[in-house]
Short mmCIF file of C-alpha atoms in Angstrom, two decimals:
data_model
loop_
_atom_site.label_atom_id
_atom_site.label_comp_id
_atom_site.label_asym_id
_atom_site.label_seq_id
_atom_site.Cartn_x
_atom_site.Cartn_y
_atom_site.Cartn_z
CA MET A 1124 112.76 143.46 136.46
CA THR A 1125 113.61 142.98 132.79
CA LEU A 1126 113.89 139.87 130.67
CA PHE A 1127 117.50 140.37 129.63
CA ASP A 1128 120.27 142.41 131.19
CA ASN A 1129 122.68 142.19 128.24
CA LYS A 1130 123.19 145.55 126.57
CA GLU A 1131 124.64 144.05 123.41
CA LYS A 1132 122.46 141.41 121.82
CA THR A 1133 123.22 139.00 119.00
CA ASN A 1134 120.35 138.23 116.64
CA ILE A 1135 119.88 134.45 116.35
CA GLU A 1136 118.73 134.88 112.76
CA ALA A 1137 122.28 135.81 111.83
CA LEU A 1138 123.45 132.39 113.01
CA GLY A 1139 120.62 130.33 111.56
CA GLU A 1140 119.38 127.06 113.05
CA PHE A 1141 122.48 124.99 112.33
CA GLY A 1142 124.79 127.77 113.43
CA LEU A 1143 122.86 128.00 116.70
CA ILE A 1144 123.05 124.23 117.22
CA ASN A 1145 126.80 124.25 116.57
CA TYR A 1146 127.25 127.19 118.90
CA LEU A 1147 125.37 125.52 121.75
CA THR A 1148 126.84 122.03 121.34
CA GLU A 1149 130.45 122.51 120.23
CA ASN A 1150 131.82 122.02 123.75
CA ILE A 1151 129.60 119.13 124.84
CA LYS A 1152 131.51 116.11 126.18
CA VAL A 1153 129.91 112.81 127.17
CA SER A 1154 130.93 110.98 130.36
CA GLN A 1155 128.51 108.03 130.59
CA LYS A 1156 129.79 104.65 129.38
CA SER A 1157 126.34 104.10 127.87
CA SER A 1158 126.72 107.15 125.60
CA ILE A 1159 128.24 105.64 122.44
CA LYS A 1160 127.33 108.59 120.20
CA GLY A 1161 125.92 111.88 121.41
CA VAL A 1162 125.21 115.11 119.55
CA GLY A 1163 126.18 115.34 115.88
CA ASP A 1164 124.40 112.54 114.03
CA ASP A 1165 120.80 111.65 113.09
CA ALA A 1166 120.30 109.89 116.43
CA ALA A 1167 122.16 109.23 119.65
CA VAL A 1168 123.54 105.73 120.17
CA LEU A 1169 123.25 104.29 123.67
CA ASP A 1170 124.28 100.95 125.14
CA PHE A 1171 122.82 99.98 128.51
CA ASP A 1172 124.47 96.54 128.70
CA GLY A 1173 121.37 94.50 129.48
CA LYS A 1174 119.77 97.05 131.82
CA LYS A 1175 116.15 98.13 131.52
CA VAL A 1176 115.89 101.55 129.86
CA LEU A 1177 113.78 104.29 131.52
CA VAL A 1178 112.41 107.21 129.46
CA SER A 1179 110.46 110.28 130.60
CA THR A 1180 109.47 113.48 128.79
CA ASP A 1181 108.24 116.84 130.11
CA MET A 1182 107.35 120.06 128.35
CA LEU A 1183 107.58 123.56 129.86
CA LEU A 1184 105.61 126.38 128.23
CA GLU A 1185 106.07 130.10 128.82
CA GLY A 1186 102.99 131.56 130.48
CA ILE A 1187 101.82 128.12 131.64
CA HIS A 1188 104.72 126.59 133.56
CA PHE A 1189 106.97 129.62 134.04
CA ASP A 1190 106.90 133.41 133.95
CA LEU A 1191 110.01 135.12 132.58
CA ALA A 1192 109.17 138.26 134.57
CA TYR A 1193 110.79 136.62 137.60
CA THR A 1194 112.40 133.41 136.29
CA PRO A 1195 116.09 133.80 135.39
CA LEU A 1196 116.85 131.85 132.23
CA LYS A 1197 119.77 130.04 133.83
CA HIS A 1198 117.48 128.83 136.63
CA LEU A 1199 114.88 127.81 134.05
CA GLY A 1200 117.38 125.68 132.14
CA TYR A 1201 118.47 124.04 135.37
CA LYS A 1202 114.87 123.37 136.44
CA ALA A 1203 113.91 121.93 133.04
CA ILE A 1204 116.51 119.20 133.54
CA GLN A 1205 115.65 118.58 137.19
CA VAL A 1206 111.93 117.97 136.64
CA ASN A 1207 112.80 115.22 134.16
CA LEU A 1208 115.55 113.58 136.20
CA SER A 1209 113.09 113.42 139.09
CA ASP A 1210 110.87 111.05 137.08
CA ILE A 1211 113.77 108.66 136.51
CA TYR A 1212 114.69 108.66 140.21
CA ALA A 1213 111.02 108.04 141.05
CA MET A 1214 111.42 104.68 139.26
CA ASN A 1215 114.45 103.91 141.47
CA GLY A 1216 116.64 104.29 138.41
CA ILE A 1217 119.85 106.06 137.44
CA ALA A 1218 119.48 109.02 135.06
CA SER A 1219 122.16 109.00 132.38
CA GLN A 1220 121.17 111.07 129.32
CA VAL A 1221 118.83 113.88 128.28
CA THR A 1222 117.70 115.43 125.02
CA VAL A 1223 116.61 119.08 124.98
CA SER A 1224 114.36 120.71 122.39
CA ILE A 1225 113.46 124.40 122.41
CA GLY A 1226 111.06 126.64 120.54
CA ILE A 1227 112.16 130.28 120.67
CA SER A 1228 110.66 133.51 119.40
CA SER A 1229 112.49 136.38 117.75
CA LYS A 1230 112.49 138.37 121.02
CA PHE A 1231 115.28 136.13 122.32
CA PRO A 1232 118.82 137.22 121.44
CA LEU A 1233 121.63 134.66 121.36
CA GLU A 1234 122.77 135.73 124.82
CA ALA A 1235 119.41 134.73 126.28
CA VAL A 1236 119.57 131.25 124.76
CA GLU A 1237 123.15 130.95 125.96
CA GLU A 1238 122.01 131.76 129.50
CA LEU A 1239 119.28 129.11 129.29
CA TYR A 1240 121.80 126.51 128.19
CA GLU A 1241 124.23 127.47 130.95
CA GLY A 1242 121.61 126.24 133.40
CA ILE A 1243 121.01 123.09 131.34
CA TYR A 1244 124.74 122.30 131.25
CA LEU A 1245 125.12 123.02 134.97
CA ALA A 1246 122.36 120.55 135.85
CA CYS A 1247 123.80 117.90 133.54
CA GLU A 1248 127.26 118.30 135.02
CA LYS A 1249 126.05 118.24 138.63
CA TYR A 1250 123.97 115.09 138.10
CA ASN A 1251 126.45 113.35 135.77
CA VAL A 1252 124.01 113.27 132.88
CA ASP A 1253 124.96 113.54 129.19
CA LEU A 1254 123.14 115.88 126.81
CA VAL A 1255 122.93 113.71 123.66
CA GLY A 1256 120.53 115.50 121.31
CA GLY A 1257 117.48 117.65 120.79
CA ASP A 1258 115.93 120.11 118.36
CA THR A 1259 115.45 123.83 117.88
CA SER A 1260 112.54 125.62 116.25
CA ALA A 1261 111.04 129.05 115.85
CA SER A 1262 108.02 129.69 118.09
CA LYS A 1263 105.25 132.27 117.88
CA GLN A 1264 103.89 131.32 121.30
CA GLY A 1265 106.84 132.26 123.49
CA LEU A 1266 109.52 129.95 124.86
CA VAL A 1267 108.90 126.19 124.74
CA ILE A 1268 111.27 123.68 126.37
CA SER A 1269 110.87 119.93 125.95
CA VAL A 1270 113.25 117.57 127.75
CA THR A 1271 113.44 113.80 127.49
CA ALA A 1272 115.38 112.01 130.21
CA LEU A 1273 116.79 108.53 129.83
CA GLY A 1274 118.04 106.24 132.53
CA TYR A 1275 118.48 102.61 133.42
CA ALA A 1276 118.04 100.07 136.20
CA ASP A 1277 118.19 96.35 136.80
CA GLU A 1278 114.70 94.90 136.45
CA LYS A 1279 114.73 93.78 140.10
CA ASP A 1280 115.37 97.36 141.29
CA ILE A 1281 112.63 99.19 139.37
CA VAL A 1282 109.83 100.58 141.55
CA TYR A 1283 106.38 101.29 140.11
CA ARG A 1284 103.39 103.16 141.54
CA ASN A 1285 101.30 100.02 141.88
CA GLY A 1286 103.23 97.98 144.44
CA ALA A 1287 101.96 99.38 147.78
CA GLU A 1288 100.62 96.75 150.18
CA GLU A 1289 98.33 97.02 153.19
CA GLY A 1290 100.33 98.01 156.26
CA ASP A 1291 103.17 99.63 154.28
CA LEU A 1292 104.55 102.88 155.72
CA ILE A 1293 104.13 106.04 153.65
CA CYS A 1294 107.34 108.10 153.51
CA VAL A 1295 108.37 111.36 151.89
CA SER A 1296 111.75 113.02 151.44
CA GLY A 1297 112.57 116.62 152.36
CA ASP A 1298 109.77 119.08 153.08
CA LEU A 1299 106.69 120.13 151.15
CA GLY A 1300 104.85 123.30 150.15
CA GLY A 1301 107.95 125.45 149.76
CA ALA A 1302 107.77 125.73 145.97
CA TYR A 1303 104.14 126.85 146.10
CA THR A 1304 104.70 129.51 148.77
CA GLY A 1305 107.77 130.67 146.83
CA LEU A 1306 105.57 131.07 143.77
CA GLN A 1307 103.03 133.15 145.73
CA LEU A 1308 105.84 135.42 146.88
CA LEU A 1309 107.21 135.89 143.36
CA GLU A 1310 103.73 136.58 141.96
CA ARG A 1311 103.13 139.21 144.62
CA GLU A 1312 106.41 140.98 143.92
CA LYS A 1313 105.67 140.91 140.19
CA LEU A 1314 102.33 142.67 140.74
CA ILE A 1315 103.96 145.29 142.97
CA TYR A 1316 106.62 145.90 140.33
CA LEU A 1317 104.06 146.25 137.55
CA GLU A 1318 102.21 148.87 139.59
CA ASN A 1319 105.41 150.75 140.42
CA PRO A 1320 108.62 149.77 138.55
CA ASN A 1321 110.65 151.91 140.98
CA ILE A 1322 109.96 149.46 143.82
CA GLN A 1323 112.55 146.70 143.96
CA PRO A 1324 111.48 143.13 144.77
CA ASP A 1325 111.52 142.35 148.49
CA LEU A 1326 112.65 138.73 148.79
CA GLU A 1327 115.02 139.20 151.71
CA GLY A 1328 115.08 136.27 154.10
CA LYS A 1329 112.99 134.14 151.72
CA ASP A 1330 115.83 132.54 149.77
CA TYR A 1331 114.85 128.97 150.60
CA ILE A 1332 111.29 129.02 149.27
CA VAL A 1333 112.24 131.14 146.23
CA GLU A 1334 114.91 128.59 145.34
CA ARG A 1335 112.43 125.76 145.89
CA GLN A 1336 110.34 127.31 143.10
CA LEU A 1337 113.03 128.54 140.72
CA LYS A 1338 115.81 125.96 141.21
CA PRO A 1339 114.51 122.62 142.52
CA GLU A 1340 116.82 119.67 143.06
CA ALA A 1341 115.87 116.14 141.98
CA ARG A 1342 116.45 113.68 144.83
CA ARG A 1343 119.11 111.37 143.47
CA ASP A 1344 120.61 111.37 146.96
CA VAL A 1345 117.49 109.67 148.36
CA ILE A 1346 117.78 106.86 145.82
CA GLU A 1347 121.43 106.43 146.81
CA LEU A 1348 120.50 106.45 150.51
CA LEU A 1349 117.81 103.79 150.07
CA LYS A 1350 120.30 101.60 148.23
CA ASP A 1351 122.90 102.10 150.98
CA ILE A 1352 120.48 101.04 153.74
CA GLU A 1353 119.14 98.18 151.57
CA VAL A 1354 115.55 99.38 151.41
CA LYS A 1355 113.58 98.94 148.19
CA PRO A 1356 110.31 100.91 148.21
CA THR A 1357 107.16 98.99 147.33
CA ALA A 1358 105.79 101.98 145.39
CA MET A 1359 107.19 105.41 144.51
CA ILE A 1360 106.32 108.66 142.72
CA ASP A 1361 107.77 112.17 142.65
CA VAL A 1362 105.83 115.09 144.14
CA SER A 1363 105.24 117.34 141.14
CA ASP A 1364 101.49 117.96 141.51
CA GLY A 1365 101.08 118.02 145.30
CA LEU A 1366 101.24 115.37 148.04
CA ALA A 1367 97.51 114.53 147.92
CA SER A 1368 97.44 113.97 144.18
CA GLU A 1369 100.57 111.79 144.21
CA LEU A 1370 99.44 109.66 147.16
CA LEU A 1371 96.09 109.10 145.48
CA HIS A 1372 97.93 107.94 142.35
CA ILE A 1373 99.78 105.32 144.39
CA CYS A 1374 96.59 104.19 146.14
CA LYS A 1375 94.58 103.99 142.92
CA GLN A 1376 97.22 102.06 141.00
CA SER A 1377 97.90 99.78 143.97
CA ASN A 1378 94.17 99.36 144.68
CA LYS A 1379 94.64 100.36 148.33
CA GLY A 1380 93.52 103.02 150.81
CA CYS A 1381 95.63 105.17 153.11
CA ASN A 1382 95.75 107.17 156.32
CA LEU A 1383 97.83 110.34 155.99
CA TYR A 1384 98.55 112.25 159.21
CA GLU A 1385 98.48 116.03 158.95
CA ASP A 1386 100.82 116.55 161.89
CA LYS A 1387 103.48 114.36 160.24
CA ILE A 1388 103.65 116.30 156.96
CA PRO A 1389 107.13 117.93 156.85
CA LEU A 1390 106.97 121.73 156.54
CA ASP A 1391 109.92 124.10 156.62
CA PRO A 1392 109.38 126.99 159.11
CA MET A 1393 109.77 129.51 156.26
CA THR A 1394 107.07 127.72 154.27
CA PHE A 1395 104.76 127.74 157.30
CA GLU A 1396 105.34 131.43 158.08
CA THR A 1397 105.00 132.57 154.46
CA ALA A 1398 101.80 130.60 153.97
CA ARG A 1399 100.34 132.35 157.02
CA GLU A 1400 101.42 135.72 155.62
CA PHE A 1401 99.32 134.97 152.54
CA ASN A 1402 96.41 133.70 154.65
CA LEU A 1403 96.99 130.21 153.29
CA ASP A 1404 96.76 126.96 155.22
CA PRO A 1405 100.32 125.51 155.24
CA THR A 1406 98.89 121.97 155.09
CA VAL A 1407 96.96 122.83 151.92
CA CYS A 1408 100.16 124.22 150.38
CA ALA A 1409 101.85 120.87 151.00
CA LEU A 1410 98.88 118.78 149.88
CA SER A 1411 98.03 120.71 146.72
CA GLY A 1412 100.90 123.08 145.91
CA GLY A 1413 103.16 120.87 143.82
CA GLU A 1414 106.58 121.39 142.22
CA ASP A 1415 108.48 120.20 145.30
CA TYR A 1416 110.02 117.28 143.37
CA GLU A 1417 110.48 115.28 146.54
CA LEU A 1418 110.04 111.50 146.48
CA LEU A 1419 106.91 109.92 147.97
CA PHE A 1420 107.24 106.20 148.57
CA THR A 1421 105.98 103.25 150.58
CA VAL A 1422 108.10 100.69 152.42
CA LYS A 1423 107.38 97.49 154.30
CA GLN A 1424 106.91 97.80 158.06
CA ALA A 1425 109.91 95.50 158.47
CA ASP A 1426 112.07 98.36 157.14
CA TYR A 1427 110.92 100.79 159.86
CA ASP A 1428 114.14 100.55 161.88
CA LYS A 1429 116.23 101.33 158.78
CA ILE A 1430 114.16 104.40 157.92
CA LYS A 1431 113.14 105.96 161.24
CA PHE A 1432 116.33 107.89 162.04
CA LYS A 1433 117.14 109.10 158.53
CA MET A 1434 117.14 112.89 158.77
CA ASP A 1435 115.64 113.66 155.38
CA ILE A 1436 112.89 111.00 155.33
CA THR A 1437 109.58 111.39 157.21
CA ILE A 1438 107.00 108.69 157.83
CA ILE A 1439 103.63 110.37 157.26
CA GLY A 1440 101.08 107.54 157.31
CA TYR A 1441 100.35 104.00 156.22
CA ILE A 1442 98.55 102.03 153.53
CA THR A 1443 95.17 100.47 154.35
CA GLU A 1444 92.72 98.09 152.69
CA PRO A 1445 90.81 99.59 149.74
CA ALA A 1446 87.47 99.67 151.58
CA ALA A 1447 88.89 102.08 154.19
CA GLY A 1448 89.37 104.76 151.53
CA CYS A 1449 92.03 107.46 151.38
CA ASN A 1450 91.91 109.68 154.44
CA LEU A 1451 93.61 112.71 155.95
CA ILE A 1452 93.79 112.50 159.75
CA THR A 1453 93.80 116.09 161.02
CA LYS A 1454 95.79 117.42 163.96
CA ALA A 1455 92.53 117.27 165.95
CA GLY A 1456 92.24 113.55 165.18
CA ASN A 1457 89.36 113.88 162.72
CA SER A 1458 89.29 111.86 159.50
CA HIS A 1459 88.44 113.47 156.15
CA PRO A 1460 88.56 112.04 152.61
CA LEU A 1461 91.84 112.96 150.95
CA LYS A 1462 91.19 115.09 147.89
CA ALA A 1463 93.50 116.15 145.08
CA GLN A 1464 93.37 119.84 144.28
CA GLY A 1465 96.80 120.10 142.71
CA TRP A 1466 98.00 121.34 139.34
CA ASN A 1467 95.72 120.73 136.37
CA ALA A 1468 97.26 121.83 133.07
CA PHE A 1469 93.88 122.01 131.38
CA ARG A 1470 91.94 123.87 134.07
CA PRO A 1471 90.21 126.90 132.50
CA ALA A 1472 91.77 130.26 133.36
CA HIS A 1473 89.81 132.44 135.77
#
């Protein structure tokens, strides 16, 4: 497992900052009507024709958010875009543009940066998003990626975290815990490799959870589905830090309680089996693992018939009055306070 496979490497210093920018952006084409001016001037020019503009920014740091020992740069570029688009979709909006800024150290040849941007361009193309700007800088702390996503929506369509009402159904897209179990698998294989570089990684049969970690997909399709069936969530958030943490955000900002049912939490069989292999509780992986980038949302009970048979949406509980608190109802029928133990960027290292 090596960082770069290219035998011939081009030193970025030979290009210089502006040469690198020209190299990476010379073939960019914009497709959104709202993109009046993209890369190539002091600022992008956008026109959203009376729509409300949505903006979200995320930063990914080497050694904190990703490990290049097992993260292909193309996947990393793709993921960097996805985690930002997910925030726009979590507002029930349409993502339309991104800006990408990177800090790179001298260990990265041009081919490595090119690979990173291949993933960025692939994500932009797949999700019909224009890359309209960014910045590049030298970094002494490893690779830094900062992405800002822009989108738009009619004011009446925007969904916030604070709109959940008592009796609303709690729903989630897809399945949960896969990204976390995929990370455990990759970390294990890294340790084995470091002890004996002659042993090749054993990821056979685990493609799904590895991809959930390395190449997540933002759920634009869920937003499109909800629009098609004429359901507007009352509150929504994306699952980046774990189900428990995100549901508590909705409850706190809506000033409500909740009952979340353990046996309703959607788990892929591979997630369940891999968690058991690591002596982990699959439910805890879903509650606290994070990086699934599914959408967690609440809907009115009147929308139950529209939601109940949708394959990729699971009803996992309901919103209660604030005094009832936020509770996890176990498979045995016991009630426990729901606690967030998800990702904390500032937790001290052990």
